[in-house]
Each structure stands twice: as C-alpha cells, then as structure tokens.
Short mmCIF file of C-alpha atoms in Angstrom, two decimals:
data_model
loop_
_atom_site.label_atom_id
_atom_site.label_comp_id
_atom_site.label_asym_id
_atom_site.label_seq_id
_atom_site.Cartn_x
_atom_site.Cartn_y
_atom_site.Cartn_z
CA ALA F 243 99.69 92.11 118.40
CA GLN F 244 101.09 95.51 119.14
CA ARG F 245 102.58 95.86 122.57
CA VAL F 246 104.99 98.15 124.39
CA THR F 247 106.77 97.09 127.55
CA GLN F 248 108.74 99.18 129.99
CA PRO F 249 110.24 96.80 132.53
CA GLU F 250 111.02 99.38 135.22
CA LYS F 251 108.20 101.06 137.12
CA LEU F 252 110.64 103.24 139.01
CA LEU F 253 114.20 104.24 138.22
CA SER F 254 116.25 106.27 140.67
CA VAL F 255 119.60 107.81 139.76
CA PHE F 256 121.80 110.48 141.25
CA LYS F 257 122.24 113.85 139.59
CA GLY F 258 125.00 113.71 136.99
CA ALA F 259 124.72 109.95 136.53
CA PRO F 260 123.78 108.40 133.17
CA VAL F 261 120.21 107.26 132.77
CA GLU F 262 118.63 104.69 130.48
CA LEU F 263 114.90 104.07 130.37
CA LYS F 264 114.15 100.79 128.67
CA CYS F 265 111.41 100.23 126.10
CA ASN F 266 110.70 97.13 124.07
CA TYR F 267 107.96 96.66 121.54
CA SER F 268 106.27 93.97 119.50
CA TYR F 269 104.97 94.88 116.08
CA SER F 270 105.19 93.01 112.82
CA GLY F 271 105.49 96.00 110.50
CA SER F 272 107.62 99.13 110.56
CA PRO F 273 106.68 100.98 113.71
CA GLU F 274 107.07 104.58 114.60
CA LEU F 275 108.29 105.01 118.15
CA PHE F 276 107.87 107.97 120.43
CA TRP F 277 108.75 108.99 123.96
CA TYR F 278 106.25 111.06 125.92
CA VAL F 279 106.97 112.71 129.27
CA GLN F 280 104.73 113.93 132.04
CA TYR F 281 106.22 116.28 134.61
CA SER F 282 104.54 116.75 137.96
CA ARG F 283 101.16 118.49 137.61
CA GLN F 284 101.63 118.92 133.86
CA ARG F 285 100.03 117.28 130.89
CA LEU F 286 101.51 114.50 128.80
CA GLN F 287 103.82 115.93 126.16
CA LEU F 288 105.91 114.63 123.31
CA LEU F 289 109.62 114.32 124.11
CA LEU F 290 111.03 112.86 120.93
CA ARG F 291 110.31 110.72 117.85
CA HIS F 292 112.59 108.11 116.39
CA ILE F 293 112.10 109.29 112.80
CA SER F 294 113.54 112.71 113.53
CA ARG F 295 116.66 111.32 115.24
CA GLU F 296 116.76 114.40 117.42
CA SER F 297 118.11 115.14 120.86
CA ILE F 298 115.69 116.89 123.17
CA LYS F 299 116.78 118.16 126.61
CA GLY F 300 119.86 115.98 126.23
CA PHE F 301 117.82 112.81 125.70
CA THR F 302 118.33 110.52 122.71
CA ALA F 303 116.73 107.26 121.67
CA ASP F 304 117.78 104.83 118.97
CA LEU F 305 115.43 102.38 117.36
CA ASN F 306 116.96 98.90 117.32
CA LYS F 307 114.79 96.76 115.09
CA GLY F 308 116.84 93.63 115.76
CA GLU F 309 116.23 93.88 119.49
CA THR F 310 112.84 95.60 119.04
CA SER F 311 113.94 98.26 121.48
CA PHE F 312 113.78 102.03 121.73
CA HIS F 313 115.64 102.88 124.93
CA LEU F 314 115.81 106.49 126.10
CA LYS F 315 119.22 107.70 127.23
CA LYS F 316 120.82 110.74 128.77
CA PRO F 317 124.48 110.91 129.74
CA PHE F 318 124.08 113.22 132.76
CA ALA F 319 120.74 113.28 134.57
CA GLN F 320 119.40 116.52 136.04
CA GLU F 321 116.92 116.91 138.89
CA GLU F 322 114.44 118.53 136.51
CA ASP F 323 114.36 115.30 134.51
CA SER F 324 112.33 113.69 137.29
CA ALA F 325 109.03 112.74 135.65
CA MET F 326 106.94 109.91 134.28
CA TYR F 327 108.16 108.63 130.92
CA TYR F 328 106.01 106.70 128.46
CA CYS F 329 107.20 104.87 125.40
CA ALA F 330 104.61 104.73 122.62
CA LEU F 331 104.23 102.97 119.28
CA LYS F 332 102.24 104.16 116.32
CA ASN F 333 101.53 101.78 113.47
CA ASN F 334 101.46 102.60 109.80
CA TYR F 335 97.76 101.94 109.37
CA GLY F 336 96.05 103.72 112.18
CA GLN F 337 96.66 106.99 113.86
CA ASN F 338 96.52 105.80 117.43
CA PHE F 339 99.29 105.18 119.91
CA VAL F 340 99.96 102.09 121.96
CA PHE F 341 101.55 103.24 125.21
CA GLY F 342 103.73 101.35 127.60
CA PRO F 343 102.94 101.36 131.34
CA GLY F 344 105.48 104.08 132.01
CA THR F 345 108.63 104.47 134.10
CA ARG F 346 108.92 107.01 136.87
CA LEU F 347 112.38 108.57 136.82
CA SER F 348 113.57 110.06 140.06
CA VAL F 349 116.81 112.03 139.95
CA LEU F 350 118.26 112.41 143.41
CA PRO F 351 120.40 115.40 144.43
CA ASP T 173 96.63 129.28 122.14
CA ALA T 174 95.12 127.37 125.03
CA GLY T 175 96.04 124.03 123.54
CA VAL T 176 93.67 121.15 124.18
CA THR T 177 91.01 121.93 126.76
CA GLN T 178 88.91 119.34 128.54
CA SER T 179 85.89 119.68 130.77
CA PRO T 180 85.08 118.99 133.46
CA THR T 181 88.37 118.41 135.28
CA HIS T 182 86.83 116.12 137.88
CA LEU T 183 83.59 114.17 137.99
CA ILE T 184 81.96 111.75 140.41
CA LYS T 185 79.21 109.47 139.15
CA THR T 186 77.23 106.52 140.48
CA ARG T 187 77.29 103.06 138.97
CA GLY T 188 74.77 102.74 136.13
CA GLN T 189 74.74 106.43 135.33
CA GLN T 190 75.80 108.04 132.09
CA VAL T 191 78.55 110.63 131.63
CA THR T 192 79.63 113.05 128.90
CA LEU T 193 83.15 114.44 128.70
CA ARG T 194 84.12 117.30 126.43
CA CYS T 195 87.21 118.26 124.49
CA SER T 196 88.25 121.27 122.42
CA PRO T 197 91.24 120.58 120.21
CA LYS T 198 94.23 122.81 119.73
CA SER T 199 93.70 125.54 117.16
CA GLY T 200 94.45 124.20 113.67
CA HIS T 201 93.95 120.56 114.66
CA ASP T 202 91.18 118.54 113.03
CA THR T 203 91.53 115.11 114.63
CA VAL T 204 90.58 114.14 118.17
CA SER T 205 91.55 110.95 119.95
CA TRP T 206 90.39 109.74 123.35
CA TYR T 207 92.41 107.68 125.79
CA GLN T 208 91.64 106.07 129.13
CA GLN T 209 94.40 106.03 131.73
CA ALA T 210 93.79 103.84 134.72
CA LEU T 211 95.87 104.40 137.84
CA GLY T 212 99.44 103.18 137.39
CA GLN T 213 99.00 102.39 133.72
CA GLY T 214 99.74 104.01 130.40
CA PRO T 215 96.96 105.59 128.33
CA GLN T 216 94.79 103.16 126.36
CA PHE T 217 93.27 104.17 123.03
CA ILE T 218 89.47 104.39 122.98
CA PHE T 219 88.71 105.91 119.59
CA GLN T 220 89.58 108.66 117.14
CA TYR T 221 87.38 111.13 115.28
CA TYR T 222 88.09 112.89 112.03
CA GLU T 223 85.64 114.70 109.77
CA GLU T 224 82.90 114.01 112.33
CA GLU T 225 83.27 110.25 111.95
CA GLU T 226 84.81 107.56 114.12
CA ARG T 227 87.94 106.67 112.22
CA GLN T 228 89.42 104.01 114.44
CA ARG T 229 88.45 102.27 117.63
CA GLY T 230 90.32 100.47 120.36
CA ASN T 231 89.19 97.51 122.41
CA PHE T 232 86.39 99.21 124.33
CA PRO T 233 82.74 98.15 124.59
CA ASP T 234 79.87 99.91 122.86
CA ARG T 235 79.05 101.66 126.13
CA PHE T 236 81.76 104.05 125.04
CA SER T 237 80.64 106.32 122.23
CA GLY T 238 81.66 109.66 120.87
CA HIS T 239 80.93 112.51 118.61
CA GLN T 240 82.82 115.19 116.75
CA PHE T 241 81.24 118.50 115.87
CA PRO T 242 81.85 120.70 112.80
CA ASN T 243 84.15 122.93 114.88
CA TYR T 244 86.30 119.80 115.57
CA SER T 245 85.40 119.65 119.25
CA SER T 246 84.44 116.25 120.57
CA GLU T 247 82.47 114.45 123.25
CA LEU T 248 83.02 111.10 124.90
CA ASN T 249 79.93 109.39 126.29
CA VAL T 250 79.97 106.42 128.61
CA ASN T 251 76.71 104.63 129.45
CA ALA T 252 75.91 102.24 132.28
CA LEU T 253 79.00 103.22 134.25
CA LEU T 254 80.96 100.52 136.03
CA LEU T 255 83.37 100.93 138.93
CA GLY T 256 86.13 99.90 136.52
CA ASP T 257 85.46 102.96 134.38
CA SER T 258 87.09 105.10 137.05
CA ALA T 259 90.12 106.60 135.35
CA LEU T 260 91.69 109.69 133.85
CA TYR T 261 90.26 110.33 130.40
CA LEU T 262 92.63 112.10 128.06
CA CYS T 263 91.81 113.90 124.86
CA ALA T 264 94.54 114.38 122.26
CA SER T 265 94.37 116.41 119.09
CA SER T 266 96.42 116.47 115.92
CA PHE T 267 96.32 117.67 112.36
CA ILE T 268 95.73 114.80 109.97
CA GLY T 269 98.60 115.91 107.76
CA THR T 270 101.21 116.03 110.51
CA ALA T 271 100.12 113.25 112.87
CA ASN T 272 103.65 111.85 112.74
CA TYR T 273 104.73 114.79 114.85
CA GLY T 274 102.72 113.41 117.73
CA TYR T 275 99.65 114.57 119.49
CA THR T 276 98.86 117.42 121.84
CA PHE T 277 97.23 116.14 125.00
CA GLY T 278 94.79 117.82 127.32
CA SER T 279 95.04 117.70 131.09
CA GLY T 280 92.32 115.12 131.30
CA THR T 281 89.05 114.53 133.13
CA ARG T 282 89.29 112.47 136.32
CA LEU T 283 86.18 110.27 136.49
CA THR T 284 85.35 108.48 139.71
CA VAL T 285 82.52 105.95 139.70
CA VAL T 286 81.12 105.06 143.13
#
C-alpha cells in the first residue's frame, strides 16, 4: 500500500534556526516524491521534486530509499517560511498523488 | 493566465442532496484531478479525467462521479450527501506530457453538509 507519513503536526523554530520537516513513505516500486506548500490564504503549490534535485527558496530534500524518507531541510529558517507543508508520493503507474497529513511550520521572530 | 479556477468557493447543502462542483484547468493543461481535503488532513485523491474519460479513481464510493468536457473543464458530482462529505474539494490540472512537474491546484470549493 502507498502511504505517506509526516510525524509532526506542528513544528516551531526561531528565525535563523535550521529546520527539518520529516516525511516517510511506503511504496514497493520506485516512487517520485514531492513537497507541496500552502501559505496562509493561498492555494497549494509545488515546492520541489526529488527528481530535479533542486533547491527552492533555500529548501532541499534528499530521497533516501534505504530509510524510505524524503525530509525537507533548510539551514536558516525565515518568518516567510511559515506555512503548511505536505509531502506527496506519485507512483509510476498512475498520475495521482498520495499526500501526507501535513506539517504546519511556524517560524518565530 | 488565471490558473485553475473553481466554482463556487463555498457551498452549504443538506444531507441527502446532490451537489455539482466545477473546475476550469490552467491554459494548456488537458488533465483534471479532484481531491477531497478534510479538516486537518492532507488531500485525498478522488479521480482523474483525461480525454473526457475517468482515467484513475481513488477509494471513493460511486456517489462521487465526474465529467470532463471537450474544453478540458470538469465537474465533480456528489449524490446523497452525507455529513462526512463536508470538506474542501480541490481541483488540480496538468498536461499529460509533463505531469512529473507536478500539478497546479485551484483554491478549492468549501462544501458544508448540514
């Protein structure tokens, strides 16, 4: 079964501190992993994809197949990073996403 | 480009009624997916339409049905509404050739069943 877990519902950090949002998945094939973000009063939007190995807004995420994880990291959090973050998995057969429950990141001044 | 547009933004219905939600995909996109997001949860996949046919379906009962029109817009219909159908319904569009780049989401329709 395909499943995405995000163990933290809420993560609070101070501005300038490192942040790591955890994501674990279960999938028997080769998954494609994504991070979506939803800022206050805005729509859900793509943050980054594991296959592009990119850094967006200072965030990076590495797919660890051994640990079945795709944690999102940023070395120095900014107040504008405060948002809801969703980890999502897309399988090779279908075109749909399986989303995790989300983690609310709150960056304190 | 207005991106993905959904209507209405909010809706209140009574148990047992039927509801139709509408979605216009982003210009250039040909695939529409629908998701249900209950309060405090991540979006759950309902189904996806491409070339006016249901291409894939999630674990939702037959009360949930849809349609895609030749202009790629789509409707989500829910019959015999239950209180548990109260949620934010999200429409997401993509182009079949570049789906790996992720989807563009609409702002959603907030459905409240009373």
